[in-house]
Amino acid sequence: MAASMSCKNVFQKISSASRSNLKRSYCQSINLTNAEVRRKRNEIFETEKKRQLGLITRMEKIQVDVKGPPEDCTLIMNKGISTPFNCSMHIQELLVNRSALALVNGEPWDMHRPLKEDCSIEFLHFLDEDPRIVNKAFWRSCCLVLGHVLETALQNQYYVELCSFPKPHLQSGSFVYDADLKLKDWKPTTAELNCLTRVGHKLHHLDLKFERLEVDASIALDMFQDNRFKSQQIPFIAESSGSKVVVYRVGDHVDISSGPCIASTNQIGRFNVTAAHQIDTPDYGKLYRVQGLGLPSQVMMHYWSYDILRRRAGKFNTAPLPRLKMESSPQTDDNNTEIST
Amino acid sequence: MLRFPYRARPRKMSRQRLPEEGIIVGQEGRLQRLRQLVTGLVRYERIETVYQHCDETRGYAERLIHTAIRNGDQHQHTMEMADYWLNEKDLIYKLFDVLVPRYQNYSSAFTNIYRTPIVYPGRGTEMGILELKGNPWPDVLPKQRDNRYVISNVLLQAARKDYNTSKESRKTKNELNSSSENSET
């Protein structure tokens, strides 16, 4: 019943024009399904994105100094609309495909995040001289993709609620998503893990953008109303960042993360879901810690060495357990992107 | 004194053909050739010739700079040596005014030596490059990229570390087990 109540609230937020076709999709059943909830989140994301774009009424120009290679150049772009991705499109196809992240005035910046002011840009990729920032962004993006996999792979009867993922830590050997899968004492077989892996690997071919959106806490609460973990976390996150919550969208999957993330799922070359361990958390009860391993498509590795990494990624990852308190809340922790590789 | 491994015996260097004096052979020819090479090295700071000649020249050039650093330009023997080894006399000034200040605080050798690929088809001579360190030319070897932080290497390094620590712990556990068995018996 709580679910149907929450759906009603959503109707009030969304404009009346789209009401007729939304009504049928949300209230079909009392039991929530991931597909419905995802559709709802996506709608809210879409309307909010449109609203934010609508705020820009006058096209203003900014000057962007791009640092080579291939060469230094200056571009005149649209304020609040053009992204580093658009800048790279003016220069070279290689930059468009391989750039995972941009450094805007020395600050890591998503490729699909609009530029706000005059700035200098450098494009980063995975084989740079020092790719540590990009590596972290990659690990974080893989966590988002793992969330996507968990929400889409299971059948409708299992309403998966994603909890959170810890700070990206490459040395641990695996990226992690803690989630409530609504499965009792599940020990995944190799075949099951392979299925999950395949779902994730499909995203590589779909070439989905990682879109960043800064939304108000109230809108974020609307989005994640049906997720009991995220709806608890959002007030804490908003508190630390001044009532703003950063939300990412990959295809039709929406998740909270402070970012930055890589440009597209096409840049994830190898992807494996390696294990799911049961964990007991003080604040959220019993959860599954799902672990995975990925490599950028730019980085090649022999299958023999990859197999070593894959076996290691199956061992239990001892990253801190998800907690409600802000100090260790993963999304907020993620904010300070200090380099410790 | 020299800061690199060198050959104890002098090499036989083949005959030299000089424009005025014609062909000079033997010890005399060897020294002529070496003086030519040392002069060229100090002048151009990088020379390319037969590898064996590079290696032979290296010792004499370094020794000359060493004595120049140690004794300075007021020392008679050093000036004689400089006069002997440098065919072009303006290079004596370069030795004391440029090279001595440059190498004063070096704790390594003053020169680099490289082998270059054997040109084929050709005579099959092993060629080499001898250069003074701190020269203004572009590097002989391309700059090596630091790939420590590439994601694959970070992951493999962590896996290696993990494996080694687990091996260590297994070893200590085995030792403990064996010692306890011994004490029981």
Coordinates of C-alpha atoms in Angstrom, one line a residue:
Chain A
M1 CA 0.0 0.0 0.0
A2 CA 2.9 2.3 0.8
A3 CA 4.0 1.8 -2.7
S4 CA 0.7 3.0 -4.2
M5 CA 0.8 6.0 -1.9
S6 CA 4.3 7.0 -3.1
C7 CA 3.1 6.7 -6.7
K8 CA 0.3 9.2 -6.0
N9 CA 2.9 11.7 -4.8
V10 CA 4.7 11.4 -8.0
F11 CA 1.6 12.4 -10.0
Q12 CA 1.4 15.7 -8.2
K13 CA 4.9 16.5 -9.3
I14 CA 4.7 15.6 -12.9
S15 CA 2.8 17.9 -15.3
S16 CA -0.7 17.1 -16.3
A17 CA 0.2 16.6 -19.9
S18 CA 2.0 13.4 -19.3
R19 CA -0.4 12.2 -16.7
S20 CA -2.7 10.1 -18.8
N21 CA 0.0 7.7 -20.0
L22 CA 1.8 7.6 -16.6
K23 CA -1.2 6.5 -14.7
R24 CA -1.4 3.1 -16.2
S25 CA 2.2 2.3 -15.8
Y26 CA 2.6 3.2 -12.1
C27 CA -0.4 1.7 -10.5
Q28 CA -0.6 -1.6 -12.3
S29 CA 0.3 -3.6 -9.2
I30 CA 0.7 -3.3 -5.5
N31 CA 4.0 -5.1 -5.6
L32 CA 6.6 -2.8 -7.0
T33 CA 8.8 -3.9 -9.9
N34 CA 12.1 -2.6 -10.9
A35 CA 10.9 -1.8 -14.4
E36 CA 8.1 0.5 -13.1
V37 CA 10.3 2.3 -10.6
R38 CA 13.0 2.8 -13.1
R39 CA 10.5 4.3 -15.6
K40 CA 9.3 6.6 -13.0
R41 CA 12.8 7.8 -12.1
N42 CA 13.7 8.2 -15.7
E43 CA 10.6 10.4 -16.2
I44 CA 11.5 12.6 -13.3
F45 CA 15.1 12.8 -14.5
E46 CA 13.9 13.8 -18.0
T47 CA 11.5 16.5 -16.8
E48 CA 14.1 17.9 -14.5
K49 CA 16.7 18.0 -17.2
K50 CA 14.3 19.7 -19.5
R51 CA 13.4 22.2 -16.8
Q52 CA 17.0 23.0 -16.2
L53 CA 17.7 23.5 -19.9
G54 CA 14.6 25.7 -20.1
L55 CA 16.2 28.1 -17.6
I56 CA 18.7 29.1 -20.2
T57 CA 16.8 31.6 -22.2
R58 CA 19.7 33.6 -23.7
M59 CA 22.6 31.9 -25.5
E60 CA 25.8 33.3 -24.1
K61 CA 29.3 32.5 -25.4
I62 CA 32.3 31.3 -23.4
Q63 CA 35.9 31.0 -24.5
V64 CA 37.4 27.5 -24.0
D65 CA 41.2 27.1 -24.2
V66 CA 41.9 23.5 -25.2
K67 CA 45.3 22.1 -24.4
G68 CA 46.8 19.7 -26.9
P69 CA 47.6 17.1 -28.1
P70 CA 47.0 17.4 -31.0
E71 CA 47.4 21.1 -30.6
D72 CA 46.4 24.0 -28.4
C73 CA 43.3 25.8 -29.6
T74 CA 40.6 28.2 -28.6
L75 CA 36.9 27.4 -29.0
I76 CA 33.9 29.6 -28.6
M77 CA 31.1 27.5 -27.0
N78 CA 27.6 28.0 -25.5
K79 CA 27.5 28.7 -21.8
G80 CA 25.6 26.1 -19.8
I81 CA 24.9 23.9 -22.9
S82 CA 28.2 22.9 -24.4
T83 CA 30.1 20.1 -22.8
P84 CA 33.7 19.0 -23.0
F85 CA 32.4 16.2 -25.3
N86 CA 31.2 18.9 -27.7
C87 CA 34.6 20.6 -27.6
S88 CA 36.3 17.3 -28.5
M89 CA 33.9 16.9 -31.4
H90 CA 35.3 20.1 -32.9
I91 CA 38.9 18.8 -32.7
Q92 CA 39.4 15.1 -33.5
E93 CA 37.4 11.9 -33.6
L94 CA 40.2 10.2 -31.5
L95 CA 39.5 12.6 -28.7
V96 CA 35.8 12.0 -28.9
N97 CA 36.2 8.3 -28.6
R98 CA 38.9 7.9 -26.1
S99 CA 38.4 10.8 -23.7
A100 CA 37.0 9.5 -20.5
L101 CA 37.2 12.7 -18.4
A102 CA 38.2 16.3 -18.9
L103 CA 40.2 18.6 -16.6
V104 CA 38.4 21.9 -16.6
N105 CA 40.5 24.5 -14.9
G106 CA 42.4 21.7 -13.3
E107 CA 39.2 20.1 -11.9
P108 CA 37.9 16.7 -13.0
W109 CA 34.8 17.2 -15.1
D110 CA 32.5 14.8 -16.7
M111 CA 32.5 14.7 -20.5
H112 CA 28.8 15.3 -20.7
R113 CA 28.6 18.0 -18.0
P114 CA 27.9 21.5 -19.4
L115 CA 30.6 24.1 -19.0
K116 CA 29.7 27.1 -16.9
E117 CA 32.3 29.8 -17.6
D118 CA 35.5 30.6 -19.6
C119 CA 37.9 27.8 -18.9
S120 CA 40.8 25.7 -20.0
I121 CA 40.3 22.1 -20.9
E122 CA 42.5 19.0 -21.0
F123 CA 41.2 15.7 -22.1
L124 CA 42.1 12.6 -20.1
H125 CA 42.1 8.9 -21.1
F126 CA 43.1 5.6 -19.7
L127 CA 46.6 5.4 -21.1
D128 CA 47.7 8.8 -20.0
E129 CA 51.0 9.4 -18.2
D130 CA 49.1 9.6 -14.9
P131 CA 45.6 8.1 -15.3
R132 CA 44.8 7.9 -11.6
I133 CA 41.8 10.3 -11.6
V134 CA 40.4 8.5 -14.7
N135 CA 40.9 5.1 -13.0
K136 CA 38.9 6.2 -10.1
A137 CA 36.2 7.5 -12.3
F138 CA 36.2 4.2 -14.2
W139 CA 35.8 2.2 -11.0
R140 CA 32.9 4.4 -9.9
S141 CA 31.2 4.2 -13.3
C142 CA 31.6 0.4 -13.1
C143 CA 29.7 0.5 -9.8
L144 CA 26.9 2.4 -11.5
V145 CA 26.8 -0.2 -14.3
L146 CA 26.8 -3.0 -11.7
G147 CA 23.7 -1.3 -10.2
H148 CA 22.1 -1.2 -13.6
V149 CA 22.8 -4.9 -14.1
L150 CA 21.3 -5.9 -10.7
E151 CA 18.2 -3.9 -11.3
T152 CA 17.6 -5.2 -14.8
A153 CA 18.9 -8.8 -14.7
L154 CA 16.5 -10.3 -12.2
Q155 CA 12.9 -11.3 -12.9
N156 CA 10.1 -8.9 -12.0
Q157 CA 9.1 -10.7 -8.8
Y158 CA 12.4 -9.7 -7.2
Y159 CA 12.3 -6.0 -6.4
V160 CA 16.0 -5.2 -6.1
E161 CA 16.8 -2.2 -3.8
L162 CA 20.3 -0.8 -4.3
C163 CA 21.9 0.5 -1.2
S164 CA 25.2 2.1 -1.9
F165 CA 28.8 1.5 -3.1
P166 CA 32.0 2.3 -1.2
K167 CA 34.7 4.8 -2.4
P168 CA 36.5 3.5 -5.5
H169 CA 39.6 1.5 -4.3
L170 CA 41.4 -0.2 -7.1
Q171 CA 43.8 -2.1 -4.9
S172 CA 40.9 -4.1 -3.4
G173 CA 40.7 -5.8 -6.8
S174 CA 36.9 -5.5 -7.3
F175 CA 34.2 -2.9 -7.4
V176 CA 31.3 -3.4 -5.2
Y177 CA 27.6 -2.7 -5.0
D178 CA 25.7 -3.4 -1.8
A179 CA 22.1 -4.2 -2.5
D180 CA 19.1 -5.9 -1.1
L181 CA 18.3 -8.5 -3.8
K182 CA 15.3 -10.0 -1.9
L183 CA 16.8 -13.4 -2.3
K184 CA 17.2 -15.7 0.6
D185 CA 20.6 -17.4 1.2
W186 CA 21.6 -17.1 -2.4
K187 CA 24.9 -18.5 -3.4
P188 CA 25.4 -17.6 -7.0
T189 CA 26.6 -20.4 -9.4
T190 CA 29.1 -19.7 -12.1
A191 CA 26.3 -19.9 -14.7
E192 CA 24.3 -17.2 -12.8
L193 CA 27.3 -15.0 -12.5
N194 CA 28.0 -15.4 -16.2
C195 CA 24.4 -14.3 -17.0
L196 CA 24.9 -11.2 -14.9
T197 CA 28.2 -10.6 -16.7
R198 CA 26.5 -10.9 -20.1
V199 CA 23.8 -8.3 -19.1
G200 CA 26.6 -5.9 -18.2
H201 CA 28.6 -6.6 -21.3
K202 CA 25.6 -5.7 -23.5
L203 CA 25.8 -2.2 -22.3
H204 CA 29.3 -1.8 -24.0
H205 CA 27.6 -2.2 -27.4
L206 CA 24.7 0.1 -26.5
D207 CA 27.2 3.0 -26.0
L208 CA 25.2 4.7 -23.2
K209 CA 26.2 8.2 -22.0
F210 CA 26.8 8.9 -18.3
E211 CA 24.7 12.0 -17.8
R212 CA 25.2 14.1 -14.8
L213 CA 22.4 16.2 -13.2
E214 CA 22.4 18.3 -10.1
V215 CA 18.9 18.1 -8.6
D216 CA 17.3 19.5 -5.5
A217 CA 17.0 17.1 -2.5
S218 CA 13.2 17.1 -2.8
I219 CA 13.3 15.9 -6.4
A220 CA 15.9 13.3 -5.5
L221 CA 13.6 12.1 -2.7
D222 CA 10.8 11.8 -5.3
M223 CA 13.0 9.8 -7.5
F224 CA 14.2 7.4 -4.9
Q225 CA 11.0 7.2 -2.9
D226 CA 10.6 3.5 -3.6
N227 CA 14.1 2.7 -2.5
R228 CA 14.2 2.5 1.3
F229 CA 18.0 2.9 1.5
K230 CA 18.5 5.8 -0.8
S231 CA 15.5 7.8 0.6
Q232 CA 17.2 7.5 4.0
Q233 CA 20.6 8.6 2.6
I234 CA 19.4 11.6 0.6
P235 CA 18.8 14.0 3.5
F236 CA 22.4 13.3 4.8
I237 CA 23.9 13.8 1.3
A238 CA 21.9 17.0 0.8
E239 CA 23.0 18.3 4.2
S240 CA 26.7 18.0 3.4
S241 CA 26.4 19.6 -0.1
G242 CA 23.8 22.3 0.5
S243 CA 20.5 20.7 -0.5
K244 CA 21.9 19.5 -3.9
V245 CA 22.2 15.9 -4.9
V246 CA 24.2 14.8 -7.9
V247 CA 22.4 12.1 -9.9
Y248 CA 23.7 10.1 -12.8
R249 CA 21.9 8.5 -15.6
V250 CA 23.2 5.6 -17.7
G251 CA 20.7 4.7 -20.4
D252 CA 17.5 4.4 -18.2
H253 CA 19.3 3.7 -15.0
V254 CA 19.4 6.6 -12.5
D255 CA 21.6 6.5 -9.4
I256 CA 23.2 8.8 -6.9
S257 CA 26.9 9.4 -7.1
S258 CA 29.1 12.4 -6.5
G259 CA 31.0 11.6 -9.7
P260 CA 32.9 12.2 -11.8
C261 CA 32.2 9.3 -14.2
I262 CA 33.6 8.3 -17.6
A263 CA 32.0 9.4 -20.8
S264 CA 30.1 6.3 -22.0
T265 CA 29.6 2.5 -21.4
N266 CA 31.4 1.9 -24.7
Q267 CA 34.7 2.6 -22.8
I268 CA 34.1 -0.3 -20.5
G269 CA 35.8 -3.1 -22.4
R270 CA 35.8 -6.1 -20.1
F271 CA 33.1 -6.5 -17.4
N272 CA 32.6 -9.4 -15.0
V273 CA 30.3 -10.0 -12.1
T274 CA 32.5 -12.1 -9.9
A275 CA 30.7 -12.8 -6.7
A276 CA 27.9 -12.0 -4.3
H277 CA 28.5 -12.3 -0.6
Q278 CA 26.0 -11.9 2.1
I279 CA 26.8 -9.1 4.6
D280 CA 25.3 -8.0 7.9
T281 CA 25.1 -4.2 8.2
P282 CA 24.3 -2.4 11.4
D283 CA 21.9 0.2 9.8
Y284 CA 20.4 -1.7 6.9
G285 CA 20.2 -5.3 8.0
K286 CA 21.2 -8.2 5.7
L287 CA 22.4 -7.2 2.2
Y288 CA 24.3 -8.7 -0.6
R289 CA 27.7 -7.4 -1.5
V290 CA 27.9 -7.9 -5.3
Q291 CA 31.4 -7.7 -6.7
G292 CA 32.7 -7.2 -10.2
L293 CA 35.8 -6.6 -12.3
G294 CA 36.2 -4.4 -15.3
L295 CA 38.8 -3.0 -17.7
P296 CA 38.5 -0.1 -20.1
S297 CA 38.3 -1.0 -23.7
Q298 CA 41.4 1.0 -24.3
V299 CA 43.5 -1.2 -22.0
M300 CA 44.4 -4.7 -23.3
M301 CA 45.2 -7.6 -21.2
H302 CA 46.0 -11.3 -21.8
Y303 CA 43.2 -13.6 -20.7
W304 CA 45.6 -15.5 -18.5
S305 CA 46.4 -12.4 -16.4
Y306 CA 42.8 -11.3 -16.5
D307 CA 41.8 -14.7 -15.1
I308 CA 44.1 -14.1 -12.1
L309 CA 42.4 -10.8 -11.5
R310 CA 39.0 -12.3 -11.9
R311 CA 39.7 -15.0 -9.3
R312 CA 40.9 -12.4 -6.9
A313 CA 37.9 -10.2 -7.5
G314 CA 35.7 -13.1 -6.3
K315 CA 37.2 -13.0 -2.8
F316 CA 35.2 -11.0 -0.3
N317 CA 36.0 -7.3 -0.6
T318 CA 36.6 -5.8 2.8
A319 CA 35.5 -2.3 1.9
P320 CA 33.7 -0.5 4.8
L321 CA 30.1 -1.7 5.2
P322 CA 27.4 0.8 4.2
R323 CA 26.3 3.0 7.0
L324 CA 23.7 5.7 7.3
K325 CA 26.0 8.1 9.2
M326 CA 27.5 10.7 7.0
E327 CA 31.2 10.1 7.7
S328 CA 31.2 6.8 6.1
S329 CA 28.3 7.3 3.7
P330 CA 29.8 6.3 0.4
Q331 CA 28.2 9.0 -1.8
T332 CA 29.5 11.8 0.3
D333 CA 32.9 10.2 0.9
D334 CA 33.3 10.0 -2.8
N335 CA 33.3 13.8 -2.9
N336 CA 36.8 14.3 -1.8
T337 CA 38.7 12.7 -4.7
E338 CA 42.1 12.5 -3.2
I339 CA 44.6 10.4 -5.2
S340 CA 45.9 7.4 -3.3
T341 CA 46.7 4.8 -6.0
Chain B
M1 CA 89.2 7.0 -10.8
L2 CA 87.1 6.4 -13.9
R3 CA 83.4 5.8 -13.0
F4 CA 82.6 3.1 -15.5
P5 CA 83.9 -0.3 -16.4
Y6 CA 86.8 -0.1 -18.8
R7 CA 89.1 -2.5 -20.6
A8 CA 92.5 -3.0 -19.0
R9 CA 94.5 -3.4 -22.2
P10 CA 94.6 -0.8 -25.0
R11 CA 92.8 -1.8 -28.2
K12 CA 94.5 -2.2 -31.4
M13 CA 93.0 0.5 -33.6
S14 CA 93.4 0.1 -37.3
R15 CA 95.5 2.4 -39.5
Q16 CA 94.5 6.0 -39.9
R17 CA 94.5 7.9 -43.1
L18 CA 95.2 11.6 -42.5
P19 CA 95.2 14.1 -45.3
E20 CA 98.7 15.5 -44.8
E21 CA 100.6 12.7 -43.3
G22 CA 99.1 9.8 -45.4
I23 CA 98.5 6.5 -43.6
I24 CA 99.8 6.1 -40.1
V25 CA 99.8 2.7 -38.5
G26 CA 100.6 1.2 -35.0
Q27 CA 100.7 3.1 -31.7
E28 CA 101.2 6.4 -33.4
G29 CA 98.1 5.9 -35.6
R30 CA 96.1 4.8 -32.6
L31 CA 96.9 7.9 -30.6
Q32 CA 96.2 10.1 -33.7
R33 CA 92.8 8.6 -34.0
L34 CA 92.0 8.9 -30.3
R35 CA 93.1 12.6 -30.3
Q36 CA 90.8 13.2 -33.2
L37 CA 87.9 11.5 -31.5
V38 CA 88.5 13.3 -28.1
T39 CA 88.6 16.6 -29.9
G40 CA 85.4 15.8 -31.8
L41 CA 83.7 14.8 -28.6
V42 CA 84.6 18.0 -26.8
R43 CA 83.7 20.1 -29.8
Y44 CA 80.3 18.5 -30.7
E45 CA 79.4 16.8 -27.4
R46 CA 78.1 13.8 -29.3
I47 CA 80.0 11.6 -31.8
E48 CA 79.0 8.5 -33.8
T49 CA 81.6 6.0 -34.8
V50 CA 82.7 2.4 -34.5
Y51 CA 81.6 1.1 -31.1
Q52 CA 85.1 -0.1 -30.1
H53 CA 86.5 3.3 -30.9
C54 CA 83.8 5.0 -28.8
D55 CA 84.6 2.8 -25.9
E56 CA 88.4 3.5 -26.2
T57 CA 87.9 7.2 -26.5
R58 CA 85.6 7.3 -23.5
G59 CA 88.4 6.6 -21.0
Y60 CA 90.7 9.2 -22.4
A61 CA 88.1 11.9 -22.5
E62 CA 86.9 11.2 -19.0
R63 CA 90.4 11.1 -17.7
L64 CA 91.1 14.5 -19.3
I65 CA 88.0 16.1 -17.7
H66 CA 88.8 14.5 -14.3
T67 CA 92.3 16.0 -14.2
A68 CA 91.0 19.3 -15.4
I69 CA 88.5 19.3 -12.5
R70 CA 91.0 18.2 -10.0
N71 CA 93.9 20.5 -10.9
G72 CA 92.4 23.5 -12.5
D73 CA 93.9 25.6 -15.3
Q74 CA 97.0 26.8 -13.3
H75 CA 98.5 23.3 -13.3
Q76 CA 101.3 22.7 -15.8
H77 CA 100.8 19.0 -16.4
T78 CA 97.0 19.4 -16.9
M79 CA 97.6 22.1 -19.4
E80 CA 100.0 19.9 -21.3
M81 CA 97.5 17.1 -21.3
A82 CA 94.8 19.4 -22.6
D83 CA 97.2 20.7 -25.2
Y84 CA 98.0 17.2 -26.3
W85 CA 94.5 15.7 -26.4
L86 CA 92.7 18.7 -28.0
N87 CA 93.8 19.3 -31.6
E88 CA 91.8 22.5 -31.8
K89 CA 93.2 24.9 -29.2
D90 CA 90.0 26.9 -28.6
L91 CA 88.6 23.8 -27.0
I92 CA 91.0 24.2 -24.1
Y93 CA 89.0 27.2 -23.0
K94 CA 85.8 25.2 -23.4
L95 CA 87.3 22.4 -21.2
F96 CA 88.0 24.7 -18.3
D97 CA 85.2 27.2 -18.7
V98 CA 82.3 25.0 -19.7
L99 CA 83.0 21.4 -18.9
V100 CA 84.7 21.7 -15.6
P101 CA 81.9 23.8 -14.0
R102 CA 79.3 21.4 -15.5
Y103 CA 80.8 18.2 -14.2
Q104 CA 82.2 19.5 -10.9
N105 CA 79.5 18.0 -8.7
Y106 CA 78.8 14.8 -10.8
S107 CA 79.1 11.6 -8.9
S108 CA 78.6 9.5 -12.0
A109 CA 80.5 9.2 -15.3
F110 CA 80.5 12.3 -17.6
T111 CA 79.7 10.4 -20.7
N112 CA 77.1 8.1 -22.1
I113 CA 77.7 5.3 -24.6
Y114 CA 75.2 3.6 -26.8
R115 CA 75.2 0.9 -29.4
T116 CA 73.4 1.7 -32.6
P117 CA 71.8 -0.9 -34.9
I118 CA 74.0 -2.6 -37.5
V119 CA 73.1 -1.3 -40.9
Y120 CA 72.0 -4.0 -43.4
P121 CA 73.1 -4.3 -46.1
G122 CA 76.5 -2.9 -45.2
R123 CA 79.8 -3.9 -43.8
G124 CA 78.3 -5.2 -40.6
T125 CA 80.3 -2.8 -38.4
E126 CA 79.1 -2.3 -34.9
M127 CA 78.5 1.4 -34.5
G128 CA 78.1 3.4 -31.4
I129 CA 77.3 6.8 -30.0
L130 CA 79.4 8.6 -27.4
E131 CA 78.1 11.7 -25.8
L132 CA 78.9 14.1 -23.0
K133 CA 76.2 14.3 -20.4
G134 CA 74.2 17.5 -20.2
N135 CA 74.6 18.1 -24.0
P136 CA 72.1 20.3 -25.8
W137 CA 71.0 17.6 -28.3
P138 CA 67.8 15.7 -28.1
D139 CA 67.9 12.4 -26.2
V140 CA 69.3 9.3 -27.9
L141 CA 66.9 7.0 -26.3
P142 CA 63.2 7.8 -26.5
K143 CA 61.6 8.9 -23.1
Q144 CA 60.3 5.8 -21.3
R145 CA 56.6 6.2 -20.4
D146 CA 55.8 5.6 -16.8
N147 CA 53.0 3.0 -16.9
R148 CA 52.8 2.2 -13.3
Y149 CA 49.4 3.8 -12.9
V150 CA 47.7 2.3 -15.9
I151 CA 44.7 0.4 -14.5
S152 CA 45.8 -3.0 -15.5
N153 CA 49.2 -2.5 -13.8
V154 CA 47.6 -1.2 -10.7
L155 CA 45.4 -4.2 -10.5
L156 CA 48.1 -6.7 -11.3
Q157 CA 50.5 -5.1 -8.8
A158 CA 47.8 -5.3 -6.1
A159 CA 47.2 -9.0 -7.0
R160 CA 50.9 -9.7 -6.8
K161 CA 51.2 -8.1 -3.4
D162 CA 48.1 -10.0 -2.2
Y163 CA 49.7 -13.3 -3.4
N164 CA 53.0 -12.6 -1.7
T165 CA 51.4 -11.7 1.7
S166 CA 49.2 -14.8 1.6
K167 CA 52.3 -16.9 0.8
E168 CA 54.2 -15.4 3.7
S169 CA 51.3 -16.1 6.1
R170 CA 51.0 -19.6 4.9
K171 CA 54.7 -20.2 5.4
T172 CA 54.6 -18.9 9.0
K173 CA 51.5 -21.0 9.7
N174 CA 53.3 -24.1 8.5
E175 CA 56.3 -23.3 10.6
L176 CA 54.2 -22.8 13.6
N177 CA 52.4 -26.1 12.9
S178 CA 55.6 -28.0 12.5
S179 CA 57.2 -26.5 15.6
S180 CA 54.1 -27.4 17.7
E181 CA 54.2 -31.0 16.3
N182 CA 57.9 -31.2 17.3
S183 CA 57.2 -30.0 20.8
E184 CA 54.4 -32.6 21.2
T185 CA 56.7 -35.4 20.2

